[in-house]
């Protein structure tokens, strides 16, 4: 019985990390190919990464890893060990993905708005997969969770304020249209996150709840 339980846990862990890998790759692809070429921050961490790249010419992939890892280390006491390790792994995969896809591609539609749409959809799918596995995608979400616990409030408001502040600061340094583009990207990507969670509930959670009720 112990071997069966251990095998089931191992299978579940392998499945989780495969999904985290997929989520990190998809998120990084959306950022590197479609958002970052137009200096559109994917979130607060993405905005800081764009600024580091702009100021000191640090590669975007490495700058993103530095920002995310620093925020995660600051919040390590508020996360469980499994979630923290999974988040570190997801952040690393995302940064590697940004580096991997950091090359010029010929696209028939060289439009910032088309790139924003495609990039935001991919970003949302990647983040949704990561969050559905119980790990954070890093960035300001970590700080928002800390603030929500300390202040006993929903993390939505501090997350919006943190990301919005960084968007405005990034725009003041690079270009003001980035604020509108970044907020639109956030809206599209968060809708995709909601869609991922709805699909998860329909495909996985609902059948499991029905099965548990039958057993009772």
PDB file of C-alpha atoms in Angstrom:
ATOM      1  CA  UNK A   1       0.000   0.000   0.000  1.00  0.00           C
ATOM      2  CA  UNK A   2       2.857   2.380   0.890  1.00  0.00           C
ATOM      3  CA  UNK A   3       4.496   1.669  -2.469  1.00  0.00           C
ATOM      4  CA  UNK A   4       1.248   2.432  -4.289  1.00  0.00           C
ATOM      5  CA  UNK A   5       0.842   5.724  -2.421  1.00  0.00           C
ATOM      6  CA  UNK A   6       4.510   6.627  -3.045  1.00  0.00           C
ATOM      7  CA  UNK A   7       4.133   5.774  -6.734  1.00  0.00           C
ATOM      8  CA  UNK A   8       0.997   7.892  -7.010  1.00  0.00           C
ATOM      9  CA  UNK A   9       2.746  10.856  -5.346  1.00  0.00           C
ATOM     10  CA  UNK A  10       5.744  10.500  -7.659  1.00  0.00           C
ATOM     11  CA  UNK A  11       3.498  10.318 -10.736  1.00  0.00           C
ATOM     12  CA  UNK A  12       1.610  13.393  -9.560  1.00  0.00           C
ATOM     13  CA  UNK A  13       4.888  15.286  -8.958  1.00  0.00           C
ATOM     14  CA  UNK A  14       6.192  14.397 -12.425  1.00  0.00           C
ATOM     15  CA  UNK A  15       2.912  15.524 -13.991  1.00  0.00           C
ATOM     16  CA  UNK A  16       3.012  18.776 -12.001  1.00  0.00           C
ATOM     17  CA  UNK A  17       6.549  19.638 -13.088  1.00  0.00           C
ATOM     18  CA  UNK A  18       5.781  18.789 -16.722  1.00  0.00           C
ATOM     19  CA  UNK A  19       2.890  21.266 -16.582  1.00  0.00           C
ATOM     20  CA  UNK A  20       5.061  23.868 -14.824  1.00  0.00           C
ATOM     21  CA  UNK A  21       7.655  23.434 -17.594  1.00  0.00           C
ATOM     22  CA  UNK A  22       4.980  23.910 -20.266  1.00  0.00           C
ATOM     23  CA  UNK A  23       3.573  26.961 -18.481  1.00  0.00           C
ATOM     24  CA  UNK A  24       7.002  28.565 -18.134  1.00  0.00           C
ATOM     25  CA  UNK A  25       7.861  27.922 -21.791  1.00  0.00           C
ATOM     26  CA  UNK A  26       4.565  29.356 -23.066  1.00  0.00           C
ATOM     27  CA  UNK A  27       4.799  32.400 -20.789  1.00  0.00           C
ATOM     28  CA  UNK A  28       8.399  33.100 -21.843  1.00  0.00           C
ATOM     29  CA  UNK A  29       7.548  32.683 -25.533  1.00  0.00           C
ATOM     30  CA  UNK A  30       4.730  35.224 -25.328  1.00  0.00           C
ATOM     31  CA  UNK A  31       6.960  37.717 -23.534  1.00  0.00           C
ATOM     32  CA  UNK A  32      10.087  37.291 -25.683  1.00  0.00           C
ATOM     33  CA  UNK A  33       8.539  37.066 -29.151  1.00  0.00           C
ATOM     34  CA  UNK A  34       5.603  39.447 -28.863  1.00  0.00           C
ATOM     35  CA  UNK A  35       5.699  41.764 -25.803  1.00  0.00           C
ATOM     36  CA  UNK A  36       9.336  42.574 -25.037  1.00  0.00           C
ATOM     37  CA  UNK A  37      10.257  43.579 -28.639  1.00  0.00           C
ATOM     38  CA  UNK A  38       7.822  46.493 -28.166  1.00  0.00           C
ATOM     39  CA  UNK A  39       9.036  47.119 -24.560  1.00  0.00           C
ATOM     40  CA  UNK A  40       5.587  46.122 -23.271  1.00  0.00           C
ATOM     41  CA  UNK A  41       6.009  44.881 -19.675  1.00  0.00           C
ATOM     42  CA  UNK A  42       4.208  41.627 -18.930  1.00  0.00           C
ATOM     43  CA  UNK A  43       3.747  42.698 -15.318  1.00  0.00           C
ATOM     44  CA  UNK A  44       5.658  44.477 -12.582  1.00  0.00           C
ATOM     45  CA  UNK A  45       8.634  42.121 -12.813  1.00  0.00           C
ATOM     46  CA  UNK A  46       8.592  42.381 -16.606  1.00  0.00           C
ATOM     47  CA  UNK A  47       8.587  46.169 -16.312  1.00  0.00           C
ATOM     48  CA  UNK A  48      11.609  46.130 -14.000  1.00  0.00           C
ATOM     49  CA  UNK A  49      13.368  43.708 -16.363  1.00  0.00           C
ATOM     50  CA  UNK A  50      12.713  46.054 -19.300  1.00  0.00           C
ATOM     51  CA  UNK A  51      14.139  48.961 -17.260  1.00  0.00           C
ATOM     52  CA  UNK A  52      17.274  46.990 -16.292  1.00  0.00           C
ATOM     53  CA  UNK A  53      17.771  46.110 -19.947  1.00  0.00           C
ATOM     54  CA  UNK A  54      17.242  49.750 -20.937  1.00  0.00           C
ATOM     55  CA  UNK A  55      19.565  51.202 -18.282  1.00  0.00           C
ATOM     56  CA  UNK A  56      22.473  48.743 -18.034  1.00  0.00           C
ATOM     57  CA  UNK A  57      21.878  46.513 -21.080  1.00  0.00           C
ATOM     58  CA  UNK A  58      21.385  43.332 -19.019  1.00  0.00           C
ATOM     59  CA  UNK A  59      19.843  40.587 -21.209  1.00  0.00           C
ATOM     60  CA  UNK A  60      16.081  40.500 -20.670  1.00  0.00           C
ATOM     61  CA  UNK A  61      16.091  36.821 -19.734  1.00  0.00           C
ATOM     62  CA  UNK A  62      18.704  37.341 -16.999  1.00  0.00           C
ATOM     63  CA  UNK A  63      17.121  40.597 -15.795  1.00  0.00           C
ATOM     64  CA  UNK A  64      13.753  38.846 -15.463  1.00  0.00           C
ATOM     65  CA  UNK A  65      15.331  36.003 -13.473  1.00  0.00           C
ATOM     66  CA  UNK A  66      17.120  38.466 -11.131  1.00  0.00           C
ATOM     67  CA  UNK A  67      13.927  40.425 -10.402  1.00  0.00           C
ATOM     68  CA  UNK A  68      11.735  37.350  -9.898  1.00  0.00           C
ATOM     69  CA  UNK A  69      14.266  35.455  -7.806  1.00  0.00           C
ATOM     70  CA  UNK A  70      14.915  38.497  -5.574  1.00  0.00           C
ATOM     71  CA  UNK A  71      11.187  38.922  -4.935  1.00  0.00           C
ATOM     72  CA  UNK A  72      10.784  35.223  -4.208  1.00  0.00           C
ATOM     73  CA  UNK A  73      13.683  35.185  -1.727  1.00  0.00           C
ATOM     74  CA  UNK A  74      12.096  38.163   0.050  1.00  0.00           C
ATOM     75  CA  UNK A  75       8.838  36.221   0.357  1.00  0.00           C
ATOM     76  CA  UNK A  76      10.181  32.742   1.101  1.00  0.00           C
ATOM     77  CA  UNK A  77       8.788  32.755   4.652  1.00  0.00           C
ATOM     78  CA  UNK A  78       5.246  33.229   3.345  1.00  0.00           C
ATOM     79  CA  UNK A  79       5.350  30.257   0.948  1.00  0.00           C
ATOM     80  CA  UNK A  80       5.399  26.546   1.672  1.00  0.00           C
ATOM     81  CA  UNK A  81       8.506  24.609   0.642  1.00  0.00           C
ATOM     82  CA  UNK A  82       6.796  22.814  -2.246  1.00  0.00           C
ATOM     83  CA  UNK A  83       5.292  26.027  -3.609  1.00  0.00           C
ATOM     84  CA  UNK A  84       8.583  27.911  -3.235  1.00  0.00           C
ATOM     85  CA  UNK A  85      10.571  25.218  -5.052  1.00  0.00           C
ATOM     86  CA  UNK A  86       7.969  24.974  -7.800  1.00  0.00           C
ATOM     87  CA  UNK A  87       7.948  28.764  -8.168  1.00  0.00           C
ATOM     88  CA  UNK A  88      11.755  28.888  -8.411  1.00  0.00           C
ATOM     89  CA  UNK A  89      11.646  26.192 -11.081  1.00  0.00           C
ATOM     90  CA  UNK A  90       8.880  27.988 -12.999  1.00  0.00           C
ATOM     91  CA  UNK A  91      10.771  31.316 -12.853  1.00  0.00           C
ATOM     92  CA  UNK A  92      13.926  29.639 -14.157  1.00  0.00           C
ATOM     93  CA  UNK A  93      12.065  27.932 -17.024  1.00  0.00           C
ATOM     94  CA  UNK A  94      10.363  31.219 -17.953  1.00  0.00           C
ATOM     95  CA  UNK A  95      13.708  33.063 -18.017  1.00  0.00           C
ATOM     96  CA  UNK A  96      15.317  30.307 -20.093  1.00  0.00           C
ATOM     97  CA  UNK A  97      12.348  30.466 -22.463  1.00  0.00           C
ATOM     98  CA  UNK A  98      12.765  34.239 -22.844  1.00  0.00           C
ATOM     99  CA  UNK A  99      16.437  33.642 -23.727  1.00  0.00           C
ATOM    100  CA  UNK A 100      15.604  30.734 -26.062  1.00  0.00           C
ATOM    101  CA  UNK A 101      13.044  32.703 -28.071  1.00  0.00           C
ATOM    102  CA  UNK A 102      15.094  35.910 -28.117  1.00  0.00           C
ATOM    103  CA  UNK A 103      15.614  36.028 -31.872  1.00  0.00           C
ATOM    104  CA  UNK A 104      14.081  37.852 -34.819  1.00  0.00           C
ATOM    105  CA  UNK A 105      11.282  36.114 -36.681  1.00  0.00           C
ATOM    106  CA  UNK A 106       9.645  37.191 -39.903  1.00  0.00           C
ATOM    107  CA  UNK A 107       5.990  37.848 -39.212  1.00  0.00           C
ATOM    108  CA  UNK A 108       3.599  39.007 -41.930  1.00  0.00           C
ATOM    109  CA  UNK A 109       1.893  41.370 -39.458  1.00  0.00           C
ATOM    110  CA  UNK A 110       4.457  43.645 -37.841  1.00  0.00           C
ATOM    111  CA  UNK A 111       1.904  45.440 -35.678  1.00  0.00           C
ATOM    112  CA  UNK A 112       2.278  46.254 -32.009  1.00  0.00           C
ATOM    113  CA  UNK A 113      -1.446  45.599 -31.418  1.00  0.00           C
ATOM    114  CA  UNK A 114      -1.426  42.171 -33.076  1.00  0.00           C
ATOM    115  CA  UNK A 115       1.751  41.262 -31.178  1.00  0.00           C
ATOM    116  CA  UNK A 116       0.156  42.536 -27.962  1.00  0.00           C
ATOM    117  CA  UNK A 117      -2.906  40.344 -28.507  1.00  0.00           C
ATOM    118  CA  UNK A 118      -0.945  37.172 -29.314  1.00  0.00           C
ATOM    119  CA  UNK A 119       1.638  37.793 -26.594  1.00  0.00           C
ATOM    120  CA  UNK A 120      -1.002  38.490 -23.937  1.00  0.00           C
ATOM    121  CA  UNK A 121      -2.941  35.335 -24.810  1.00  0.00           C
ATOM    122  CA  UNK A 122       0.227  33.218 -24.561  1.00  0.00           C
ATOM    123  CA  UNK A 123       1.217  35.003 -21.342  1.00  0.00           C
ATOM    124  CA  UNK A 124      -2.180  34.314 -19.797  1.00  0.00           C
ATOM    125  CA  UNK A 125      -2.128  30.647 -20.799  1.00  0.00           C
ATOM    126  CA  UNK A 126       1.351  30.200 -19.310  1.00  0.00           C
ATOM    127  CA  UNK A 127       0.532  32.005 -16.062  1.00  0.00           C
ATOM    128  CA  UNK A 128      -2.775  30.139 -15.802  1.00  0.00           C
ATOM    129  CA  UNK A 129      -1.026  26.775 -16.081  1.00  0.00           C
ATOM    130  CA  UNK A 130       1.507  27.770 -13.408  1.00  0.00           C
ATOM    131  CA  UNK A 131      -1.122  29.045 -10.970  1.00  0.00           C
ATOM    132  CA  UNK A 132      -3.303  25.979 -11.553  1.00  0.00           C
ATOM    133  CA  UNK A 133      -0.401  23.870 -10.257  1.00  0.00           C
ATOM    134  CA  UNK A 134      -0.229  25.849  -7.023  1.00  0.00           C
ATOM    135  CA  UNK A 135       2.936  27.815  -7.842  1.00  0.00           C
ATOM    136  CA  UNK A 136       3.359  31.548  -8.317  1.00  0.00           C
ATOM    137  CA  UNK A 137       4.596  32.986 -11.591  1.00  0.00           C
ATOM    138  CA  UNK A 138       6.762  35.307  -9.522  1.00  0.00           C
ATOM    139  CA  UNK A 139       6.773  39.056  -9.956  1.00  0.00           C
ATOM    140  CA  UNK A 140       4.580  41.429  -8.014  1.00  0.00           C
ATOM    141  CA  UNK A 141       2.159  38.600  -7.260  1.00  0.00           C
ATOM    142  CA  UNK A 142       4.493  37.497  -4.477  1.00  0.00           C
ATOM    143  CA  UNK A 143       4.531  40.952  -2.868  1.00  0.00           C
ATOM    144  CA  UNK A 144       0.774  41.305  -3.339  1.00  0.00           C
ATOM    145  CA  UNK A 145       0.247  38.060  -1.421  1.00  0.00           C
ATOM    146  CA  UNK A 146       2.445  39.320   1.431  1.00  0.00           C
ATOM    147  CA  UNK A 147       0.538  42.616   1.628  1.00  0.00           C
ATOM    148  CA  UNK A 148      -2.805  40.808   1.533  1.00  0.00           C
ATOM    149  CA  UNK A 149      -1.768  38.606   4.459  1.00  0.00           C
ATOM    150  CA  UNK A 150      -0.362  41.481   6.531  1.00  0.00           C
ATOM    151  CA  UNK A 151      -3.294  43.822   5.836  1.00  0.00           C
ATOM    152  CA  UNK A 152      -5.892  41.022   5.652  1.00  0.00           C
ATOM    153  CA  UNK A 153      -7.208  42.219   2.288  1.00  0.00           C
ATOM    154  CA  UNK A 154      -7.675  40.723  -1.154  1.00  0.00           C
ATOM    155  CA  UNK A 155      -4.414  40.602  -3.198  1.00  0.00           C
ATOM    156  CA  UNK A 156      -6.135  42.085  -6.264  1.00  0.00           C
ATOM    157  CA  UNK A 157      -5.891  45.727  -5.204  1.00  0.00           C
ATOM    158  CA  UNK A 158      -2.209  45.704  -4.101  1.00  0.00           C
ATOM    159  CA  UNK A 159      -1.307  43.719  -7.234  1.00  0.00           C
ATOM    160  CA  UNK A 160      -2.955  46.319  -9.473  1.00  0.00           C
ATOM    161  CA  UNK A 161      -1.330  49.207  -7.564  1.00  0.00           C
ATOM    162  CA  UNK A 162       2.131  47.615  -7.669  1.00  0.00           C
ATOM    163  CA  UNK A 163       1.948  46.724 -11.348  1.00  0.00           C
ATOM    164  CA  UNK A 164       0.326  50.050 -12.246  1.00  0.00           C
ATOM    165  CA  UNK A 165       3.036  52.035 -10.444  1.00  0.00           C
ATOM    166  CA  UNK A 166       5.787  50.155 -12.274  1.00  0.00           C
ATOM    167  CA  UNK A 167       3.958  50.533 -15.604  1.00  0.00           C
ATOM    168  CA  UNK A 168       3.785  54.318 -15.122  1.00  0.00           C
ATOM    169  CA  UNK A 169       7.444  54.495 -14.065  1.00  0.00           C
ATOM    170  CA  UNK A 170       8.514  52.365 -17.044  1.00  0.00           C
ATOM    171  CA  UNK A 171       6.445  54.529 -19.396  1.00  0.00           C
ATOM    172  CA  UNK A 172       7.980  57.739 -18.012  1.00  0.00           C
ATOM    173  CA  UNK A 173      11.436  56.377 -18.854  1.00  0.00           C
ATOM    174  CA  UNK A 174      10.701  54.756 -22.238  1.00  0.00           C
ATOM    175  CA  UNK A 175       7.349  55.811 -23.753  1.00  0.00           C
ATOM    176  CA  UNK A 176       3.905  56.767 -22.386  1.00  0.00           C
ATOM    177  CA  UNK A 177       1.848  54.558 -24.774  1.00  0.00           C
ATOM    178  CA  UNK A 178       3.341  51.613 -22.853  1.00  0.00           C
ATOM    179  CA  UNK A 179       0.903  52.294 -19.979  1.00  0.00           C
ATOM    180  CA  UNK A 180      -2.158  51.684 -22.167  1.00  0.00           C
ATOM    181  CA  UNK A 181      -0.519  48.712 -23.868  1.00  0.00           C
ATOM    182  CA  UNK A 182       0.579  47.176 -20.547  1.00  0.00           C
ATOM    183  CA  UNK A 183      -2.851  47.576 -18.940  1.00  0.00           C
ATOM    184  CA  UNK A 184      -4.553  46.089 -22.012  1.00  0.00           C
ATOM    185  CA  UNK A 185      -2.082  43.200 -21.951  1.00  0.00           C
ATOM    186  CA  UNK A 186      -2.863  42.624 -18.269  1.00  0.00           C
ATOM    187  CA  UNK A 187      -6.600  42.587 -18.963  1.00  0.00           C
ATOM    188  CA  UNK A 188      -6.264  40.045 -21.814  1.00  0.00           C
ATOM    189  CA  UNK A 189      -3.838  37.799 -19.945  1.00  0.00           C
ATOM    190  CA  UNK A 190      -5.943  37.741 -16.754  1.00  0.00           C
ATOM    191  CA  UNK A 191      -8.992  36.742 -18.817  1.00  0.00           C
ATOM    192  CA  UNK A 192      -6.959  33.816 -20.144  1.00  0.00           C
ATOM    193  CA  UNK A 193      -5.959  32.883 -16.579  1.00  0.00           C
ATOM    194  CA  UNK A 194      -9.648  32.793 -15.632  1.00  0.00           C
ATOM    195  CA  UNK A 195     -10.357  30.611 -18.679  1.00  0.00           C
ATOM    196  CA  UNK A 196      -7.624  28.140 -17.689  1.00  0.00           C
ATOM    197  CA  UNK A 197      -9.117  27.830 -14.193  1.00  0.00           C
ATOM    198  CA  UNK A 198     -12.621  27.341 -15.602  1.00  0.00           C
ATOM    199  CA  UNK A 199     -11.368  24.571 -17.883  1.00  0.00           C
ATOM    200  CA  UNK A 200      -9.504  22.980 -14.970  1.00  0.00           C
ATOM    201  CA  UNK A 201     -12.672  23.029 -12.876  1.00  0.00           C
ATOM    202  CA  UNK A 202     -14.742  21.449 -15.659  1.00  0.00           C
ATOM    203  CA  UNK A 203     -12.231  18.822 -16.762  1.00  0.00           C
ATOM    204  CA  UNK A 204     -10.613  17.822 -13.456  1.00  0.00           C
ATOM    205  CA  UNK A 205     -12.255  19.250 -10.345  1.00  0.00           C
ATOM    206  CA  UNK A 206     -15.920  18.533 -11.200  1.00  0.00           C
ATOM    207  CA  UNK A 207     -15.429  14.798 -12.023  1.00  0.00           C
ATOM    208  CA  UNK A 208     -13.317  14.357  -8.874  1.00  0.00           C
ATOM    209  CA  UNK A 209     -15.995  15.951  -6.677  1.00  0.00           C
ATOM    210  CA  UNK A 210     -18.638  13.708  -8.235  1.00  0.00           C
ATOM    211  CA  UNK A 211     -16.487  10.637  -7.604  1.00  0.00           C
ATOM    212  CA  UNK A 212     -15.949  11.598  -3.951  1.00  0.00           C
ATOM    213  CA  UNK A 213     -19.695  12.039  -3.454  1.00  0.00           C
ATOM    214  CA  UNK A 214     -20.351   8.579  -4.873  1.00  0.00           C
ATOM    215  CA  UNK A 215     -17.831   7.048  -2.492  1.00  0.00           C
ATOM    216  CA  UNK A 216     -19.590   8.712   0.440  1.00  0.00           C
TER     217      UNK A 216
END
